[in-house]
Amino acid sequence: GAVVSQHPSWVICKSGTSVKIECRSLDFQATTMFWYRQFPKQSLMLMATSNEGSKATYEQGVEKDKFLINHASLTLSTLTVTSAHPEDSSFYICSADAWGTDTQYFGPGTRLTVL
Amino acid sequence: GNSVTQMEGPVTLSEEAFLTINCTYTATGYPSLFWYVQYPGEGLQLLLKATKADDKGSNKGFEATYRKETTSFHLEKGSVQVSDSAVYFCALIEGGTSYGKLTFGQGTILTVHP
């Protein structure tokens, strides 16, 4: 079946630094990818929708300058958390629409801890 | 806007017990409805879906029926196993498709004991 990978699976960084998270569709092309944030014991909140070759569409309340999204190819989207602070610590999950399969596939998530 | 409400957990059951996890939704138009499952340490996986009223989605012994009149999509399984222990999310996409932005419920933790 279709697989979505994320790298890294976990990362610890110092406050003020930037962190890049990659989301790859391994065996299918994804014209649209989504980035979610999941807090402990809470649901997934959509942060942005990423379309290959165009600017991401951010949900209300999500700072586009803080969470930079680049969808450079049909198999890769990246989320960069700029100038990270402890309140950015969370579980970040990406998903991808698999064209032709009528299904959205999820990555395993990336645990970000900002000290 | 759209919203999904799930019954609060955690839910703890003995093996072979009957499972129901309630899910109700609010949406404009006619959404597609989904149940996703997240096993420990893994990503979300699609469990089942229904794209129009009265459709029944089923997979791995789990079932859910799209009830437009009660705006519900309750998840059921007749006999749970220890391996069903996971977090279950109800979700919707506007417009009756399987592409696009998912709106999730808060998730329900299920623990099944031998």
GROMACS .gro file of C-alpha atoms in nm:
model
  229
    1GLY     CA    1   0.000   0.000   0.000
    2ALA     CA    2   0.089   0.367  -0.019
    3VAL     CA    3   0.343   0.482   0.238
    4VAL     CA    4   0.417   0.827   0.373
    5SER     CA    5   0.736   0.880   0.569
    6GLN     CA    6   0.843   1.163   0.794
    7HIS     CA    7   1.191   1.262   0.899
    8PRO     CA    8   1.301   1.300   1.166
    9SER     CA    9   1.070   1.097   1.387
   10TRP     CA   10   1.171   1.306   1.684
   11VAL     CA   11   1.382   1.615   1.737
   12ILE     CA   12   1.494   1.821   2.034
   13CYS     CA   13   1.615   2.174   1.974
   14LYS     CA   14   1.701   2.489   2.164
   15SER     CA   15   1.469   2.784   2.176
   16GLY     CA   16   1.531   3.024   1.889
   17THR     CA   17   1.657   2.768   1.641
   18SER     CA   18   1.477   2.644   1.330
   19VAL     CA   19   1.376   2.288   1.261
   20LYS     CA   20   1.287   2.128   0.927
   21ILE     CA   21   1.055   1.829   0.903
   22GLU     CA   22   1.028   1.630   0.580
   23CYS     CA   23   0.724   1.445   0.453
   24ARG     CA   24   0.766   1.205   0.163
   25SER     CA   25   0.527   0.990  -0.034
   26LEU     CA   26   0.737   0.682  -0.103
   27ASP     CA   27   0.549   0.501  -0.376
   28PHE     CA   28   0.295   0.744  -0.513
   29GLN     CA   29   0.264   1.100  -0.629
   30ALA     CA   30   0.091   1.345  -0.402
   31THR     CA   31  -0.036   1.664  -0.556
   32THR     CA   32  -0.171   1.772  -0.218
   33MET     CA   33  -0.019   1.726   0.124
   34PHE     CA   34  -0.153   1.837   0.458
   35TRP     CA   35   0.022   1.931   0.781
   36TYR     CA   36  -0.143   1.870   1.117
   37ARG     CA   37  -0.051   1.940   1.474
   38GLN     CA   38  -0.154   1.708   1.753
   39PHE     CA   39  -0.137   1.804   2.119
   40PRO     CA   40  -0.132   1.535   2.389
   41LYS     CA   41  -0.467   1.365   2.426
   42GLN     CA   42  -0.619   1.600   2.173
   43SER     CA   43  -0.727   1.581   1.816
   44LEU     CA   44  -0.536   1.667   1.503
   45MET     CA   45  -0.561   2.029   1.400
   46LEU     CA   46  -0.500   2.113   1.036
   47MET     CA   47  -0.228   2.373   0.998
   48ALA     CA   48  -0.196   2.408   0.622
   49THR     CA   49  -0.263   2.255   0.284
   50SER     CA   50   0.033   2.220   0.053
   51ASN     CA   51   0.005   2.190  -0.324
   52GLU     CA   52   0.302   2.101  -0.540
   53GLY     CA   53   0.453   2.405  -0.704
   54SER     CA   54   0.236   2.663  -0.532
   55LYS     CA   55   0.213   2.846  -0.203
   56ALA     CA   56   0.064   2.667   0.092
   57THR     CA   57  -0.279   2.762   0.223
   58TYR     CA   58  -0.274   2.819   0.597
   59GLU     CA   59  -0.563   2.772   0.837
   60GLN     CA   60  -0.686   3.063   1.039
   61GLY     CA   61  -0.462   3.135   1.335
   62VAL     CA   62  -0.153   2.961   1.194
   63GLU     CA   63   0.143   3.193   1.146
   64LYS     CA   64   0.271   3.145   0.794
   65ASP     CA   65   0.601   3.315   0.872
   66LYS     CA   66   0.663   3.081   1.162
   67PHE     CA   67   0.560   2.758   0.992
   68LEU     CA   68   0.716   2.764   0.648
   69ILE     CA   69   0.588   2.500   0.408
   70ASN     CA   70   0.751   2.407   0.080
   71HIS     CA   71   0.608   2.147  -0.157
   72ALA     CA   72   0.892   2.123  -0.406
   73SER     CA   73   0.798   1.802  -0.581
   74LEU     CA   74   0.517   1.551  -0.612
   75THR     CA   75   0.676   1.336  -0.341
   76LEU     CA   76   0.818   1.586  -0.092
   77SER     CA   77   0.681   1.856   0.134
   78THR     CA   78   0.873   2.021   0.415
   79LEU     CA   79   0.762   2.208   0.724
   80THR     CA   80   1.014   2.444   0.884
   81VAL     CA   81   0.942   2.573   1.231
   82THR     CA   82   1.133   2.899   1.249
   83SER     CA   83   1.264   3.049   1.572
   84ALA     CA   84   1.109   2.767   1.768
   85HIS     CA   85   0.987   2.824   2.123
   86PRO     CA   86   0.873   2.580   2.391
   87GLU     CA   87   0.507   2.639   2.301
   88ASP     CA   88   0.582   2.497   1.955
   89SER     CA   89   0.657   2.160   2.114
   90SER     CA   90   0.407   1.918   1.968
   91PHE     CA   91   0.350   1.619   1.744
   92TYR     CA   92   0.346   1.718   1.376
   93ILE     CA   93   0.180   1.487   1.126
   94CYS     CA   94   0.163   1.507   0.750
   95SER     CA   95  -0.073   1.336   0.510
   96ALA     CA   96  -0.096   1.305   0.135
   97ASP     CA   97  -0.381   1.260  -0.107
   98ALA     CA   98  -0.294   0.964  -0.328
   99TRP     CA   99  -0.430   1.059  -0.666
  100GLY     CA  100  -0.633   0.779  -0.817
  101THR     CA  101  -0.676   0.580  -0.494
  102ASP     CA  102  -0.942   0.796  -0.330
  103THR     CA  103  -0.756   0.779   0.001
  104GLN     CA  104  -0.546   1.007   0.215
  105TYR     CA  105  -0.237   0.850   0.374
  106PHE     CA  106  -0.069   0.965   0.692
  107GLY     CA  107   0.290   0.980   0.801
  108PRO     CA  108   0.396   0.843   1.140
  109GLY     CA  109   0.450   1.189   1.283
  110THR     CA  110   0.741   1.392   1.420
  111ARG     CA  111   0.776   1.472   1.789
  112LEU     CA  112   0.926   1.819   1.835
  113THR     CA  113   1.053   1.927   2.176
  114VAL     CA  114   1.184   2.280   2.214
  115LEU     CA  115   1.392   2.343   2.525
  116GLY     CA  116  -1.803   2.554   1.039
  117ASN     CA  117  -1.757   2.180   1.037
  118SER     CA  118  -1.709   1.987   1.359
  119VAL     CA  119  -1.693   1.629   1.480
  120THR     CA  120  -1.775   1.515   1.832
  121GLN     CA  121  -1.674   1.175   1.966
  122MET     CA  122  -1.765   1.008   2.288
  123GLU     CA  123  -1.506   1.073   2.550
  124GLY     CA  124  -1.271   0.798   2.648
  125PRO     CA  125  -1.081   0.618   2.746
  126VAL     CA  126  -1.281   0.305   2.681
  127THR     CA  127  -1.170  -0.015   2.847
  128LEU     CA  128  -1.317  -0.350   2.747
  129SER     CA  129  -1.252  -0.717   2.792
  130GLU     CA  130  -1.169  -0.929   2.492
  131GLU     CA  131  -1.475  -1.038   2.292
  132ALA     CA  132  -1.688  -0.754   2.428
  133PHE     CA  133  -1.908  -0.540   2.204
  134LEU     CA  134  -1.770  -0.199   2.110
  135THR     CA  135  -1.953   0.121   2.027
  136ILE     CA  136  -1.780   0.457   1.986
  137ASN     CA  137  -2.026   0.736   1.920
  138CYS     CA  138  -1.957   1.006   1.663
  139THR     CA  139  -2.177   1.297   1.560
  140TYR     CA  140  -2.098   1.574   1.318
  141THR     CA  141  -2.194   1.920   1.205
  142ALA     CA  142  -2.131   2.013   0.845
  143THR     CA  143  -2.263   2.218   0.559
  144GLY     CA  144  -2.389   2.007   0.274
  145TYR     CA  145  -2.322   1.635   0.261
  146PRO     CA  146  -1.979   1.537   0.388
  147SER     CA  147  -1.789   1.214   0.354
  148LEU     CA  148  -1.731   1.041   0.687
  149PHE     CA  149  -1.430   0.844   0.803
  150TRP     CA  150  -1.293   0.644   1.092
  151TYR     CA  151  -0.915   0.645   1.133
  152VAL     CA  152  -0.717   0.431   1.376
  153GLN     CA  153  -0.379   0.511   1.530
  154TYR     CA  154  -0.193   0.216   1.679
  155PRO     CA  155   0.079   0.290   1.933
  156GLY     CA  156   0.384   0.436   1.763
  157GLU     CA  157   0.226   0.438   1.417
  158GLY     CA  158   0.060   0.686   1.184
  159LEU     CA  159  -0.312   0.717   1.132
  160GLN     CA  160  -0.465   0.452   0.908
  161LEU     CA  161  -0.799   0.467   0.735
  162LEU     CA  162  -1.028   0.211   0.896
  163LEU     CA  163  -1.347   0.268   0.699
  164LYS     CA  164  -1.545   0.537   0.524
  165ALA     CA  165  -1.887   0.626   0.384
  166THR     CA  166  -1.952   0.894   0.128
  167LYS     CA  167  -2.331   0.924   0.127
  168ALA     CA  168  -2.630   0.880   0.353
  169ASP     CA  169  -2.719   0.522   0.453
  170ASP     CA  170  -2.386   0.389   0.328
  171LYS     CA  171  -2.221   0.140   0.560
  172GLY     CA  172  -1.845   0.128   0.582
  173SER     CA  173  -1.684  -0.190   0.708
  174ASN     CA  174  -1.335  -0.328   0.761
  175LYS     CA  175  -1.167  -0.578   0.996
  176GLY     CA  176  -1.498  -0.649   1.169
  177PHE     CA  177  -1.567  -0.280   1.234
  178GLU     CA  178  -1.878  -0.115   1.091
  179ALA     CA  179  -2.027   0.233   1.079
  180THR     CA  180  -2.340   0.359   0.904
  181TYR     CA  181  -2.381   0.713   0.773
  182ARG     CA  182  -2.700   0.842   0.937
  183LYS     CA  183  -2.799   1.176   0.791
  184GLU     CA  184  -3.112   1.211   1.003
  185THR     CA  185  -2.915   1.191   1.326
  186THR     CA  186  -2.588   1.329   1.179
  187SER     CA  187  -2.406   1.032   1.323
  188PHE     CA  188  -2.144   0.776   1.221
  189HIS     CA  189  -2.105   0.545   1.520
  190LEU     CA  190  -1.831   0.282   1.512
  191GLU     CA  191  -1.918  -0.074   1.618
  192LYS     CA  192  -1.750  -0.408   1.649
  193GLY     CA  193  -1.915  -0.721   1.774
  194SER     CA  194  -1.616  -0.881   1.942
  195VAL     CA  195  -1.302  -0.680   2.013
  196GLN     CA  196  -0.952  -0.821   2.042
  197VAL     CA  197  -0.648  -0.708   2.236
  198SER     CA  198  -0.494  -0.604   1.903
  199ASP     CA  199  -0.774  -0.348   1.857
  200SER     CA  200  -0.627  -0.138   2.136
  201ALA     CA  201  -0.557   0.199   1.971
  202VAL     CA  202  -0.686   0.553   1.936
  203TYR     CA  203  -0.986   0.592   1.707
  204PHE     CA  204  -1.067   0.916   1.527
  205CYS     CA  205  -1.390   1.007   1.354
  206ALA     CA  206  -1.347   1.261   1.074
  207LEU     CA  207  -1.522   1.427   0.784
  208ILE     CA  208  -1.444   1.591   0.452
  209GLU     CA  209  -1.687   1.836   0.299
  210GLY     CA  210  -1.852   1.773  -0.028
  211GLY     CA  211  -1.883   1.397  -0.047
  212THR     CA  212  -1.531   1.332  -0.172
  213SER     CA  213  -1.233   1.154  -0.025
  214TYR     CA  214  -0.991   1.433  -0.106
  215GLY     CA  215  -0.930   1.746   0.090
  216LYS     CA  216  -0.920   1.878   0.441
  217LEU     CA  217  -1.015   1.643   0.717
  218THR     CA  218  -1.189   1.768   1.028
  219PHE     CA  219  -1.121   1.530   1.317
  220GLY     CA  220  -1.297   1.446   1.638
  221GLN     CA  221  -1.096   1.446   1.956
  222GLY     CA  222  -1.011   1.077   1.943
  223THR     CA  223  -1.112   0.790   2.169
  224ILE     CA  224  -0.856   0.570   2.338
  225LEU     CA  225  -0.959   0.204   2.339
  226THR     CA  226  -0.787  -0.049   2.562
  227VAL     CA  227  -0.883  -0.416   2.536
  228HIS     CA  228  -0.776  -0.652   2.814
  229PRO     CA  229  -0.734  -1.029   2.771
   0.00000   0.00000   0.00000
